[in-house]
Coordinates of C-alpha atoms in Angstrom, one line a residue:
X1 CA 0.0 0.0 0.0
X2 CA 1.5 3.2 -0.6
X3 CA 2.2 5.5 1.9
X4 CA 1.0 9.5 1.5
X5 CA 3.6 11.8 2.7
X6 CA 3.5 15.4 4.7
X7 CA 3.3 17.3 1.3
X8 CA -0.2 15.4 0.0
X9 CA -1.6 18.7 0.3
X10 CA 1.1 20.6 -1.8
X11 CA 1.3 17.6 -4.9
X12 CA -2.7 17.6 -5.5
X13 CA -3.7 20.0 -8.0
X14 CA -5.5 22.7 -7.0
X15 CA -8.5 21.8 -9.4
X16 CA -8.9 17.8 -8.4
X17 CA -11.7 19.2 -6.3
X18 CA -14.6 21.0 -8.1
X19 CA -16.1 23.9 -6.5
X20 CA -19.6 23.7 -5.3
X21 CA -22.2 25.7 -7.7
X22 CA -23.0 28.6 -6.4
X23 CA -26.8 28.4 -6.9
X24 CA -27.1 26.6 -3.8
X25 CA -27.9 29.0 -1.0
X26 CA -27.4 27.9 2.4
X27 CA -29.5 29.0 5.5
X28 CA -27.2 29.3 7.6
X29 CA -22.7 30.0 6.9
X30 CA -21.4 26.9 9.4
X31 CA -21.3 23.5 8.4
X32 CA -24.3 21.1 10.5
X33 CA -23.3 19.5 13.5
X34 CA -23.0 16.4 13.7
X35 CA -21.2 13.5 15.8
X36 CA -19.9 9.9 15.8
X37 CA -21.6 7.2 18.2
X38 CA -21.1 3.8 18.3
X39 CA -19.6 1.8 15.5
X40 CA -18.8 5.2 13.6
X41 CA -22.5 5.3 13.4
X42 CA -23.1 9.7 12.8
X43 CA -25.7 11.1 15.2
X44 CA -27.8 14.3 14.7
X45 CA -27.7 16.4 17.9
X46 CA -31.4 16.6 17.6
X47 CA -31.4 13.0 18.5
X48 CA -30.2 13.8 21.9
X49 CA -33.1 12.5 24.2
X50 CA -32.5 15.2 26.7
X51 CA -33.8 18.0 23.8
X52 CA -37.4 16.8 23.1
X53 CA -38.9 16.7 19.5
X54 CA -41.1 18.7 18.0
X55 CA -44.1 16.5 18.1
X56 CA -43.3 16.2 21.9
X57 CA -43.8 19.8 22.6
X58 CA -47.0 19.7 20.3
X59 CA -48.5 17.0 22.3
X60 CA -47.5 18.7 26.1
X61 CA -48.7 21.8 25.2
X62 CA -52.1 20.5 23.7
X63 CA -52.1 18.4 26.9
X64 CA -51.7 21.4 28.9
X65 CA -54.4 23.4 26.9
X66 CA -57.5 21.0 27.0
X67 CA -56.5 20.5 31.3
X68 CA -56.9 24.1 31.7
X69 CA -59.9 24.7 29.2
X70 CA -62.3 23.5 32.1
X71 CA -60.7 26.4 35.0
X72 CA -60.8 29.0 32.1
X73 CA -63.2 31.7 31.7
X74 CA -64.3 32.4 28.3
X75 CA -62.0 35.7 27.2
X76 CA -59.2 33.7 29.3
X77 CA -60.3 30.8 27.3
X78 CA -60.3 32.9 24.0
X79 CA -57.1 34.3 24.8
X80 CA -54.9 31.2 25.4
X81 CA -56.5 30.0 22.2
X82 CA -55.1 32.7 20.0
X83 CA -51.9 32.5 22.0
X84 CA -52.0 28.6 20.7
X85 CA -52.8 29.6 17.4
X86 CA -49.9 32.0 17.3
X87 CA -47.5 28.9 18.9
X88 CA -48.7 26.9 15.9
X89 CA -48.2 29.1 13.3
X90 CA -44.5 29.9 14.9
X91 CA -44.1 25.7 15.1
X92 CA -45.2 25.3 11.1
X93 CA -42.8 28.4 10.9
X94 CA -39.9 26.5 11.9
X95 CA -40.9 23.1 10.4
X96 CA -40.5 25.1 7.5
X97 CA -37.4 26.3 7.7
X98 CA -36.3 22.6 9.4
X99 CA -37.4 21.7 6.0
X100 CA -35.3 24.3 4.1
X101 CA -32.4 23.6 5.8
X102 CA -32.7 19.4 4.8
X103 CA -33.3 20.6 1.7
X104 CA -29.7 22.2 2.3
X105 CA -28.3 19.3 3.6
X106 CA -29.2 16.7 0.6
X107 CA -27.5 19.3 -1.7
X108 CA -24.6 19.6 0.5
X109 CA -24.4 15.9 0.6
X110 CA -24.9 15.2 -2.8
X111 CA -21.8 17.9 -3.6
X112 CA -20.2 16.6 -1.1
X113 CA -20.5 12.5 -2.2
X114 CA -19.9 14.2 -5.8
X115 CA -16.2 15.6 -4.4
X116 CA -15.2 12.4 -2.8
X117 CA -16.3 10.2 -5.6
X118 CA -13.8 13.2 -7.6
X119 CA -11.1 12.3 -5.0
X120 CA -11.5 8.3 -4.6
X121 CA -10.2 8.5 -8.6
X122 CA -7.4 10.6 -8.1
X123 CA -5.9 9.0 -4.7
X124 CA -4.3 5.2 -3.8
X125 CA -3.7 3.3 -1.1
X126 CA -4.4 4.0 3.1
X127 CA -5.9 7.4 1.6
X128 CA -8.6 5.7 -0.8
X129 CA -9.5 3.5 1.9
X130 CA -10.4 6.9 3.5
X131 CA -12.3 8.3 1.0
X132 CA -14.2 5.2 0.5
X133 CA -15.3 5.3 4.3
X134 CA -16.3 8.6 4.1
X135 CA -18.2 8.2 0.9
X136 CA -20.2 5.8 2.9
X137 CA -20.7 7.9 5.8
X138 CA -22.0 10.3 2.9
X139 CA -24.4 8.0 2.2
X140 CA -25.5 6.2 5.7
X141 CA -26.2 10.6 6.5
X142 CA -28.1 10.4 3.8
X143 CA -30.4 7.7 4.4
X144 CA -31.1 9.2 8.2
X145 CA -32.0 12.6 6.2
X146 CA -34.0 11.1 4.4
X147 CA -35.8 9.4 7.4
X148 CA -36.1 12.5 9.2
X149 CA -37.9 14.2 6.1
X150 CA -40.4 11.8 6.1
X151 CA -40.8 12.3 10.1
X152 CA -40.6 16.1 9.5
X153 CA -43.0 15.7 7.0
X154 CA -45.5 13.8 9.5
X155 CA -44.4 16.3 12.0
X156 CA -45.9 18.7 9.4
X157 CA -49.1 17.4 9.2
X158 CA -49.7 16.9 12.9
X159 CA -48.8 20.9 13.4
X160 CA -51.0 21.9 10.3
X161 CA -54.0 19.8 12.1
X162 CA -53.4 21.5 15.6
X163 CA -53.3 24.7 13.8
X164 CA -56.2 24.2 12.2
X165 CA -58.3 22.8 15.6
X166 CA -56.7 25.7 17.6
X167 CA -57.9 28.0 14.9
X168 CA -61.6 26.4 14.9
X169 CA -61.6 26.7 18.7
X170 CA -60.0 30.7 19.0
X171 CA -62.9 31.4 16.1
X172 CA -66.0 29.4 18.5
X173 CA -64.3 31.2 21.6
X174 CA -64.4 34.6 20.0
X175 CA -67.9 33.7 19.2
X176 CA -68.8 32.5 22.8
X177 CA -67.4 35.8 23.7
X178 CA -69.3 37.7 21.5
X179 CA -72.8 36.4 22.6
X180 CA -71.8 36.8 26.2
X181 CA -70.9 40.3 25.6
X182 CA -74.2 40.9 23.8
X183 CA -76.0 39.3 26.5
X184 CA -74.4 41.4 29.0
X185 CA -75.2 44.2 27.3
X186 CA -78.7 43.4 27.6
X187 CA -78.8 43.0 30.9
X188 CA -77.1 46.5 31.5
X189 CA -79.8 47.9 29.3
X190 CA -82.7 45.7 31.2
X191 CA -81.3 47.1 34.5
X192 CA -80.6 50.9 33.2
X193 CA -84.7 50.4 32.6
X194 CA -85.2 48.8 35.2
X195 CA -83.3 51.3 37.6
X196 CA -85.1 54.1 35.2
X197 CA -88.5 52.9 36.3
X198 CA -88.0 53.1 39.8
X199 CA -86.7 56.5 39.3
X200 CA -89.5 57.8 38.0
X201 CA -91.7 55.5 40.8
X202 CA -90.3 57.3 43.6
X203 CA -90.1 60.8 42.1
X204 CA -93.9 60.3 41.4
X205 CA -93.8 59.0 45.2
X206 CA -92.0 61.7 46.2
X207 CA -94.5 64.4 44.7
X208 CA -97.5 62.4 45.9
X209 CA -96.4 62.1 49.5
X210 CA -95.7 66.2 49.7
X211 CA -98.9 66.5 48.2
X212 CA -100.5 64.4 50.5
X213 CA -98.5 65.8 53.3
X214 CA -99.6 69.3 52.2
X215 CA -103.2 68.3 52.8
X216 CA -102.8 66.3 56.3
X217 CA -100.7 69.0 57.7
X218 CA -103.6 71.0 56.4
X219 CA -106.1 69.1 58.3
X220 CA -104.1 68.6 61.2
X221 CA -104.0 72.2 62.2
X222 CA -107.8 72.5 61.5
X223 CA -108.3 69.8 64.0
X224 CA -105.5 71.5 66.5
X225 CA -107.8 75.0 66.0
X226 CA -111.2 73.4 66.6
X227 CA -109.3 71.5 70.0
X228 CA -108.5 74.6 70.8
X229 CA -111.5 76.3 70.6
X230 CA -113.3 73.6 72.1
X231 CA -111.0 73.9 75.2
X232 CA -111.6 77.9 75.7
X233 CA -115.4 77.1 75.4
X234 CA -115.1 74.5 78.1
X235 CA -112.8 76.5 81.1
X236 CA -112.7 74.7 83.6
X237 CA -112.6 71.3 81.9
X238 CA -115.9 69.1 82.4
X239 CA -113.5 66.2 83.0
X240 CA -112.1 67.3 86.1
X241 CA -115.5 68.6 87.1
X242 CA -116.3 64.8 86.6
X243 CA -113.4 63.2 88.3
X244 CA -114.1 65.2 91.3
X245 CA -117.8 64.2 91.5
X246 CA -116.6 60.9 91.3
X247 CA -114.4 61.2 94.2
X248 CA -116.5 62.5 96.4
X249 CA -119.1 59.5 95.6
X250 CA -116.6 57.2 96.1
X251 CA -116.3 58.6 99.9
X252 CA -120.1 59.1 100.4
X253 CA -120.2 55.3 99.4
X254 CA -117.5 54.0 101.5
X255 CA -119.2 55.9 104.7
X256 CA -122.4 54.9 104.1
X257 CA -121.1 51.4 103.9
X258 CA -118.8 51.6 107.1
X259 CA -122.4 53.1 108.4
X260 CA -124.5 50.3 107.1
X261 CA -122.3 47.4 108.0
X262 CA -122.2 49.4 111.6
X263 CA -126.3 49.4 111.7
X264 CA -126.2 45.5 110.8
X265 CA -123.9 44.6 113.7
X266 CA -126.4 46.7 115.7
X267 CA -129.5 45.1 114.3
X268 CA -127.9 41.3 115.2
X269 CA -127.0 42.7 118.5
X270 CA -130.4 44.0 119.5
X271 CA -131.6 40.1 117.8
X272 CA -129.9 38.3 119.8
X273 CA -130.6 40.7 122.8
X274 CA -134.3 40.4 122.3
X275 CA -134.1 36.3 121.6
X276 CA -131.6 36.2 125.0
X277 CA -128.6 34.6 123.1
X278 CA -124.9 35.9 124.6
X279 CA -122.9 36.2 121.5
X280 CA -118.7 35.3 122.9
X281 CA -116.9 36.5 119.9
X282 CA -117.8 39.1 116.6
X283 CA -116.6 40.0 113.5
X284 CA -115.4 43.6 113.1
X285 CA -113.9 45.4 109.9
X286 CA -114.3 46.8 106.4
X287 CA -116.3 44.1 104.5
X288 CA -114.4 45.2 101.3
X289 CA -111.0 44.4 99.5
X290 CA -107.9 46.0 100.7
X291 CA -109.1 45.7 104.7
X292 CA -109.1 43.2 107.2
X293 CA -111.2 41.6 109.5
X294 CA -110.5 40.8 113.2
X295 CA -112.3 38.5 115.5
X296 CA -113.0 40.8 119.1
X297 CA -114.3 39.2 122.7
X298 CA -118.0 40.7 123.5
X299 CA -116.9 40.4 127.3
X300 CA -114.3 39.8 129.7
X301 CA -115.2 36.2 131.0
X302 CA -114.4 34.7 127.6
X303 CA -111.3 32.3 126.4
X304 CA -108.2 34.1 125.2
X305 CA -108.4 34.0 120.9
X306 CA -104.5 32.7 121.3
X307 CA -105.9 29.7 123.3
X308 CA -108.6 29.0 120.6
X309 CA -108.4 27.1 117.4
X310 CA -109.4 29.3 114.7
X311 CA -109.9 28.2 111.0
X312 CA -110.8 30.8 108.1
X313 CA -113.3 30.0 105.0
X314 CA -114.5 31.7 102.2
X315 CA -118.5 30.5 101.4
X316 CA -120.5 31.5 97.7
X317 CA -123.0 34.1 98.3
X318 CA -125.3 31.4 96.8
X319 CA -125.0 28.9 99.9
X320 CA -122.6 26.5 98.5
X321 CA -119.9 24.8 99.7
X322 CA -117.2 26.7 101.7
X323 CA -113.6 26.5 101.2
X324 CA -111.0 26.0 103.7
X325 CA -108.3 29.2 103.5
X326 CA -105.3 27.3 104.1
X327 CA -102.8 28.5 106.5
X328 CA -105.8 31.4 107.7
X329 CA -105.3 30.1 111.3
X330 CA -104.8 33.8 112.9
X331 CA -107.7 36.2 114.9
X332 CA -106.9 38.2 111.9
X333 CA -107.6 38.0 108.2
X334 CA -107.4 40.4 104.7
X335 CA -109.2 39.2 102.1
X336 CA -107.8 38.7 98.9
X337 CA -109.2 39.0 95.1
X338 CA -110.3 35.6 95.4
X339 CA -112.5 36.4 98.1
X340 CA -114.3 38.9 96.1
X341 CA -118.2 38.2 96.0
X342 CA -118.0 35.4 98.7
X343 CA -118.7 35.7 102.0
X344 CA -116.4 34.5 104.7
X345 CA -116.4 32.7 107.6
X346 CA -114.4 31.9 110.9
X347 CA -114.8 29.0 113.2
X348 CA -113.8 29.4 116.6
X349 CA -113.3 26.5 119.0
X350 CA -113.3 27.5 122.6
X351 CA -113.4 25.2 125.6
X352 CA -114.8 22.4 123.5
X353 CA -117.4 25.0 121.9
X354 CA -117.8 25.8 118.1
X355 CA -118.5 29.4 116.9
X356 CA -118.7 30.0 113.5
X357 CA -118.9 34.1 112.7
X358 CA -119.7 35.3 109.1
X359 CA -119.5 38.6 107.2
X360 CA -123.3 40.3 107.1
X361 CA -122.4 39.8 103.3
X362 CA -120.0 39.1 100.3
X363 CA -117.1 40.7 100.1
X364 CA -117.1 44.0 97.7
X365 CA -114.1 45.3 95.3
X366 CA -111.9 48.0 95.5
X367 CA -112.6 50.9 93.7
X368 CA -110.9 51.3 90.6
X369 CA -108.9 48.4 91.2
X370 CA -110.3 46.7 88.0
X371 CA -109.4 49.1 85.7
X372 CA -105.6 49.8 87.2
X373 CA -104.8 46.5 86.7
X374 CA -106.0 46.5 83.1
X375 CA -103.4 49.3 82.5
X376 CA -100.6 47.4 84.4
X377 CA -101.6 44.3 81.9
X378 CA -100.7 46.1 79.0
X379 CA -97.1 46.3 80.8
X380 CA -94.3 44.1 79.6
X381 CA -93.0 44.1 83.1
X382 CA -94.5 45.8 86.0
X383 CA -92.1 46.8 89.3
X384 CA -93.1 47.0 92.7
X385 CA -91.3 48.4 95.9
X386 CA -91.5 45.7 98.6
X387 CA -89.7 45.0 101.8
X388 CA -88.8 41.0 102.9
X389 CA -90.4 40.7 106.3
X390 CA -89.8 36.5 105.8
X391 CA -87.8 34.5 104.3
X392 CA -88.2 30.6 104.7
X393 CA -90.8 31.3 107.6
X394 CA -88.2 33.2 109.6
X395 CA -88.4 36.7 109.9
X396 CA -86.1 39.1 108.0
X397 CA -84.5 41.9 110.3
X398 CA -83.5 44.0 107.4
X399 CA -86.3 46.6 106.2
X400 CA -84.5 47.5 102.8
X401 CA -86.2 48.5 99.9
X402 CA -86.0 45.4 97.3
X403 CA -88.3 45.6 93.7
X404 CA -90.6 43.1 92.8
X405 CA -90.7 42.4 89.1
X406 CA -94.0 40.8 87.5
X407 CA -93.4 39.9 83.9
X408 CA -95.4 37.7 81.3
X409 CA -93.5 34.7 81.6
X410 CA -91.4 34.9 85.4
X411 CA -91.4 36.8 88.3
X412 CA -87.9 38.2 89.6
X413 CA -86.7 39.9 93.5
X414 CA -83.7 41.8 93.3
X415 CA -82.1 44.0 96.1
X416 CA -80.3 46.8 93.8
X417 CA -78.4 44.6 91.2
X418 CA -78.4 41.7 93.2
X419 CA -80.9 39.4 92.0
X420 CA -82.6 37.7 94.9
X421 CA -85.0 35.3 93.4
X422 CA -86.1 34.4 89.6
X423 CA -88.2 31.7 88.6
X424 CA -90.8 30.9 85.6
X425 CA -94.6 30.1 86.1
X426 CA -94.8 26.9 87.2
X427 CA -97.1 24.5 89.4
X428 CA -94.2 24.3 92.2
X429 CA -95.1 28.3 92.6
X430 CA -97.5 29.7 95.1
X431 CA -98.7 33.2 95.9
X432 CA -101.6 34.8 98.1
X433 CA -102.5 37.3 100.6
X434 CA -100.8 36.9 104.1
X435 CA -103.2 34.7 106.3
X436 CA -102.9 37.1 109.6
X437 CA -99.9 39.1 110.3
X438 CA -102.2 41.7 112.3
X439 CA -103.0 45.2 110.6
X440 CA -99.9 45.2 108.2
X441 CA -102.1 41.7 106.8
X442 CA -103.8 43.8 104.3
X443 CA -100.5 45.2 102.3
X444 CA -98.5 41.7 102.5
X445 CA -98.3 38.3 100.6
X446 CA -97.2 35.0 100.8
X447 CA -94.9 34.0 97.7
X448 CA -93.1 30.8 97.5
X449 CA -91.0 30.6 94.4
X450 CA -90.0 26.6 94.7
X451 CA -90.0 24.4 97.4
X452 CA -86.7 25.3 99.2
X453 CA -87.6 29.6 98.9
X454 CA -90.6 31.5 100.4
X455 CA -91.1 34.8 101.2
X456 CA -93.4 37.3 102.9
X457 CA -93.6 41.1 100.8
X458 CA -94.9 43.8 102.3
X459 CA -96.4 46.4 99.8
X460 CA -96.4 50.0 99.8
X461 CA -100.2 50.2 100.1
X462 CA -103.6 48.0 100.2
X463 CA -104.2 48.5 96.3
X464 CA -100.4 47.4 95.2
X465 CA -100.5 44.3 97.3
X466 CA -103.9 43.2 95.4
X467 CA -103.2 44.9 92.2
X468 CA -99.9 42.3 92.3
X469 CA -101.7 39.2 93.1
X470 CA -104.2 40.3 90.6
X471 CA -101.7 40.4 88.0
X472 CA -99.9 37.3 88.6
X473 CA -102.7 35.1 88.7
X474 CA -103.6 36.4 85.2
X475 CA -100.2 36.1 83.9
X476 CA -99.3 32.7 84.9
X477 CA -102.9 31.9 83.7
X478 CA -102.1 32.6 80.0
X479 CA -99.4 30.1 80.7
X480 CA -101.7 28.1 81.4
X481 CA -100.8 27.6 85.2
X482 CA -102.8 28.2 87.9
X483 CA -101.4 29.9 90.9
X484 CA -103.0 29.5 94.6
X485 CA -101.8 29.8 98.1
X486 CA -100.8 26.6 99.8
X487 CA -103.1 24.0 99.4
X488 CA -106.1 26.2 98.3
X489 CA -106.7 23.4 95.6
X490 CA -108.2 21.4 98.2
X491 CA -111.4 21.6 99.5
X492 CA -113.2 21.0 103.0
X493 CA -117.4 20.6 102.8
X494 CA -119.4 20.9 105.4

């Protein structure tokens, strides 16, 4: 085999290689890059698995697209749509030119092959073997060109579909946007209307209500001139003329009765005087709510009342059956609202001898009780000033003021902000008048809020102490609970 020498270079001739035409236009001035593998096998750097392929990136970034196409709004939507559309367009782009440049690269080859097949003729030896290996190179590049053309070409197609489904998909966006833009617009106008309408509603309003003011005020001070006219043709008011009368009436009544229950005690007197019947005990007091009656000795030679068993009862003014007044054990007694219209009766037991004393007749109303209790109904809560004389049966020293509270639904004593007792309506409470307690009797009660707390209140005045027990009954009647003092639910026939 001959061997080539240092000066190969020098000895060719200077036209054993042909020069390449020069209507081939490259796209870019370097020569492609390209590498050896295994078995001098040549690689394209493009086939380097950590750059991905084209087709690769076409399918991640479709991927990507149809996962966010559900979170998208619609002009989001639209928007990533056209920027796919522009991606594709940028991707057929450079499969064109990819295309161009193996284009480029078969001529280049094919000049090249040409100058080596020019070269295997004109050298011998080690150096032809050379040439011969390269000429096959040449050729194996070719052949993976030509592969990749036909992938490029695929490549090609898949990009030209995506660009076309992008396309469809910015153009039904654009559209989706359009009719929700239209629609909105309708809506604005529908509520401009809308908002229009009630405009004009209210000015209308507006004048209607001063024009109707106009007139009421109008009125209004018509009425206010004919009140007042009415009032300086009736100086000194008629009412107060009235309320006077009425006063005075009320006291006229209340003597006369004081003087007519007086002339019945007389009359029984003088009865039993002329039928020779000694009478031990009688009955004195107002037969009348808000007093007290009070069993007195007719002589000297008679049992002490504190040695005597003494039982109260209250009897219809029909004759019926009378009913034991539990816990009314004392020579004294103030009836109660539940007494009113019944006559009542005392039974005294002296030596071994019964005496029954009753009231000459039933027991009347206060005056104007009625009707000041109808005003404290219409009261959401109602307070009264009370002092604790008992507590649990035992008498309570302290004479502070403390304030009753009667609501609807509870009853509350507090001393200041301390709350004493609070308890609901309920068939554990009981509340009445005091049974005895002397003359305070008539302005006290008997509350026991359970089982484990009872009290004694003294009111302020006669009419307080009933108006209360009035107004508690009632109340813890609408819920549907029926208040009496202890034991009044039983009752004793005789």
């Amino acid at each position: 085999m001959t061997r080539a020498t240092r000066d190969f270079g020098d000895t060719m001739r200077k036209d054993a290689v042909p020069a390449v035409s020069a209507d081939v236009i490259f796209a870019s001035s370097r020569f492609p890059n390209y590498r050896l593998g295994a078995n001098n096998q040549i690689l394209d750097a493009k086939d380097d698995p950590k750059v991905m392929s084209m087709k690769e990136v076409v399918a991640r970034e479709t991927a990507m697209l149809l996962e966010q196409q559900k979170r998208l709004s619609v002009r989001d939507l639209a928007s990533k749509f056209e920027k796919g559309l522009a991606a594709a367009a940028k991707l057929s782009e450079e499969a064109r030119l990819r295309e161009a440049a193996s284009l480029e690269k078969h001529v280049l080859l094919k000049k090249l092959r040409d100058a080596l097949e020019s070269l295997k003729g004109r050298v011998v030896g080690k150096n032809k073997d050379d040439v011969e290996e390269a000429i096959a190179m040449v050729e194996a590049l070719a052949v993976q060109l030509t592969q990749r053309e036909g992938e490029l070409i695929q490549e090609k197609a898949e990009v030209k579909r995506l660009a076309n489904f992008l396309k469809q998909a910015s153009e039904d966006a654009k559209k989706l946007v359009d009719e929700e833009r239209a629609f909105a617009r309708a809506e604005i106008e529908s509520a401009r209307a809308a908002v229009q309408r009630v405009e004009e509603a209210l000015q209308e309003h507006e004048r209607m209500s001063r024009a109707s003011g106009k007139q009421d005020l109008e009125e209004l001070m018509k009425e206010v001139q004919e009140a007042r006219r009415i009032k300086m043709l009736h100086q000194p008011s008629k009412v107060m003329d009235m309320e006077h009368e009425l006063r005075a009436l009320r006291i006229q009544l209340a003597e006369k009765s004081k003087r007519s229950l007086l002339l019945q005690k007389e009359l029984a007197r003088s009865r039993r005087g002329e039928q020779n019947i000694s009478q031990s005990y009688e009955l004195n007091g107002s037969e009348t709510l808000g007093s007290y009656l009070q069993i007195n000795p007719c002589c000297d030679n008679v049992p002490v009342l504190s040695k005597c068993s003494i039982q109260w009862y209250r009897v219809s003014s029909e004759g019926g059956k009378r009913e034991l007044i539990s816990g009314a054990t004392k020579s004294v007694y103030a009836p109660e609202p539940f007494d009113v219209g019944r006559v009542v009766q005392v039974e005294i037991i002296a030596d071994g001898q019964q005496i029954t004393l009753t009231t000459s007749g039933a027991i009347d109303p206060a005056a104007g009780l009625g009707s000041y209790v109808e005003a404290l109904v219409r009261k959401h809560d109602v307070e009264f000033n009370v002092v604790v004389t008992q507590m649990n049966g035992v008498d309570h020293k302290s004479e502070s003021i403390h304030v009753l509270h009667v609501g609807k639904m509870r009853m509350k004593l507090r001393k200041g902000k301390t709350t004493v007792a609070k308890e609901y309506y309920s068939t554990l409470m009981q509340l009445c008048g005091v049974r005895g307690g002397g003359n305070a009797a008539a302005q006290a009660i008997y509350w026991q809020v359970n089982k484990g707390l009872s009290f004694v209140l003294a009111f302020e005045s006669e009419r307080e102490r009933n108006a209360a027990i009035m107004l508690v009954r009632r109340f813890a009647f609408d819920c549907n609970i029926m208040l009496t003092g202890p034991d009044d639910r039983s009752h004793l026939g005789t």
